[in-house]
Amino acid sequence: MKRNLLTFFILGGLILLAVVASQVVGIRLYDRVATNLCISLTLVLGLQVFMGNSGILSFAHIGFMGIGAYASALLTIPTMMKGMALPDLYPFLKDVQLSPYIAIAVSGLVAALVAAIVSYPLMRLSDAAAVITSFALLVVLHTVMTHWSALTNGPRTLFGVPKATDVKLAALVALLALVTALAFKESRTGKLLRASRDDERAAAAVGARIPQLRWRAFILAALFTGIGGALWGHFITSFSPRAFYLKETFLILSMLVIGGANTVTGAVIGTFIVTAAYESLRGIEGLLNEAKVSSQPVIGLTEIVLALAMMAILVLRPGGLFPTREIGALLARRFGRPEKSG
Amino acid sequence: MLEVTDLEVRYGAIRAVRGISFSVSSGELVTLLGANGAGKSSTLRCIAGALKSAGGSIRLDGENVTSAKPEIMVRKGVATVPETRDVFPDLTVDENLRLGSYTRRADRSGVNADRERMFELFPRLAERLSQPAGTLSGGEQQMLVIARAMMSRPKVLLLDEPSLGLAPVIVDQIFELIAKLKQTGVTILLVEQNVTEALAVADRAYVMRLGKVAAAGTAAEISAATDIDALYLGG
Amino acid sequence: MTFAIQFLINVLSLGGAYALMALGLVIVYGILRLVNFAYGELIMVTGYTLFLISGSALPWFVMAAAAVAMAVVTGIATDYIAFRPVRAKSVTAVLITSFAFSTLLQNAALLFISPRPRVIPLPEIFSRTVEIGGAITPMRNLLTIAAAVILLALFAFLMRRTVLGIAMRAAATNFTMARMLGVPANLIISSAFAISGFIAGVVGLLWMGRIGTVVPGIGLEPLLVAFIATIIGGMRSLTGAVIGGFVLAFIDTSLNYTLPQELLKFRDAFTFSLVILILLWRPEGLMRGPATGQRT
């Protein structure tokens, strides 16, 4: 227990430090970076809840980010703008206009509800079948978002989402996600699920209903991913379904994999590292474009470097930077008295 | 021919084979006896290259072949008949045999001669040449696996419980075959639980218990030893 | 009658392409039990190779052969870069590395070539049309059918009649046993990736022949098609993959003719939901593959 508190304080402190530092500097760019960092943390911690505990790779999560973003947009775009932004909207939604803060929470619940319905039968699957279905699910969600024009404005950009996310709100949600991820890992469900990750048969033999456990983790993950998506929507204020597809999936996955999917510490540290790398590389791309080193715009450099880093990590350190132990446990082992594993 | 020294095999934290040593001379038939879980099969699979050793050494004709890949071991003349009777069920009997001669497929006339020899030893296989191996009976599958192993013209044949799960009549046939194979001059290491039958064909025997060699001697000595049951039952 | 001929040609040409796409994916999956997410990029590589050498004065056939050869090389490279270093570690790791490798190749195309479509050279025959029984159909559809027939026959011969093919089928059921007979694991795996690359290269030429251009994301649709067809056909059966390709083409073509425009947009969602349903019903796919299996 002490170790988990220690982990929470270290990681939470890190998040707060990053946010405070970004404000003290007073440069708008850093404010944006810090907000993005906190949103990414929410998304990555969400994914960690499922992947880290169940050991199953899921490609579908970014789809739930999209659901969150669109749900919150529908609930908050001012009534007078809805006619323009979403001309074919169903009448019963036309007059809805909630406070963004309520809408963000509701959107998380919507994503969780969709996840609960869609994923229930999928949780029996393991290995390749599980991965392919999660990939299929992402494609299905993407197709629906791209073509359900009444709700999403189709493949076109949806405008007019009120700006509501600032760095404080994003940090608060990230901290909540952190507590939840740590608590879930230590909960009975989390522990049984981790046992099933290491040995599916043995866990089933002691009576763990694995699909049921995975399902709970998946719903919780979708809840946070949905909230993360809503936060992002209220930060960026205009987006199209393309934002919730393979590119974003790759980015979120690289954060989790580089840090270490099995630990909450890995999820947090991975997000920090990849965000820093991402922003610097984007900066370099920008500089190269300004310097006009080539006749064409420089794009893709960031993804190339991240892909290489991800592959290198998986080869050299397959579990990521924090493969098994949380930071609190590592420090306690190093400096403190030995404590029973918890 | 085959010399195993202080061999260890681990599955994670479990030590299945805890430092065993034995040797098989050229043309000899040596049997490894022991109860379930004594480490016999692990030893055999380790020699075949299908398992990595955790310690000790395996020498073939004086050459160190410890932890060589399975495909290398075949080229060096060690053929394996695994306990699980692994025919390729979707491949025909003919195709199974063709794979048996994979390492010497360039030597067409030699391969054909060996096929004829195998058909003499196992006439049933000749009848079922174009049938998928999965449709054969248990005994026929065992014959196919042995024939397939012999197609690589091995110096050493590793046989893992060839009598497992077969009807008594078939078991007798299999052991007759093993005796015939021995006469062709191939060196054989036979892992068995069927003590009587194994000792009847073997020159020498080692009894394994809990990953170690508990007794060794000629087949006659081991047969005569009164404590063989005790070794099995763990007394 | 005309409609029937039209429909048949459409199903057969689309099915031929789909069947080949599925076959290229399943040849690797069958042996390694691992999905190659960078499979679509083999098609992308074919396209860009053709684009890059289009300035040369070489005959088209030579350029096409070079492009397919490049796909073969990339296929083998996929094994060495994304599969081999992590294969022994975990299934998830391989899926992620192949996904990362796919991202890497796509973004390399973005960075070094262009995000915009690039025109690839095509022989004149690709744009010609012919009339069969009253139905006017593009020549390339017939080419696709012919290529599929030839390639499938060639593939069947390879798998049934050659030692390498028999060894690959054996490795797909029991890799360790195949190795214990002297079949080198690396040869089998590299061959599988090379065949995968070859098939992807040829099908890539035909696929891009429909639009005449290549973009960095061109591989996604073939990958998705291969997924669906493979799952319909049973994830480990080579015959199944081919059947799955034709079944999917039949479903797609029928939906094209029957679904109202409003719903047609959701076609991919329908077919993918079908995949999910099939996997729920039978996690190993519709058709049973070889009886047992294990990974190296």
XYZ file of C-alpha atoms in Angstrom, chain A residues 112 145 299:
3
model
C -18.037 3.131 -21.773
C -17.877 8.063 -37.721
C 6.432 15.323 -42.927
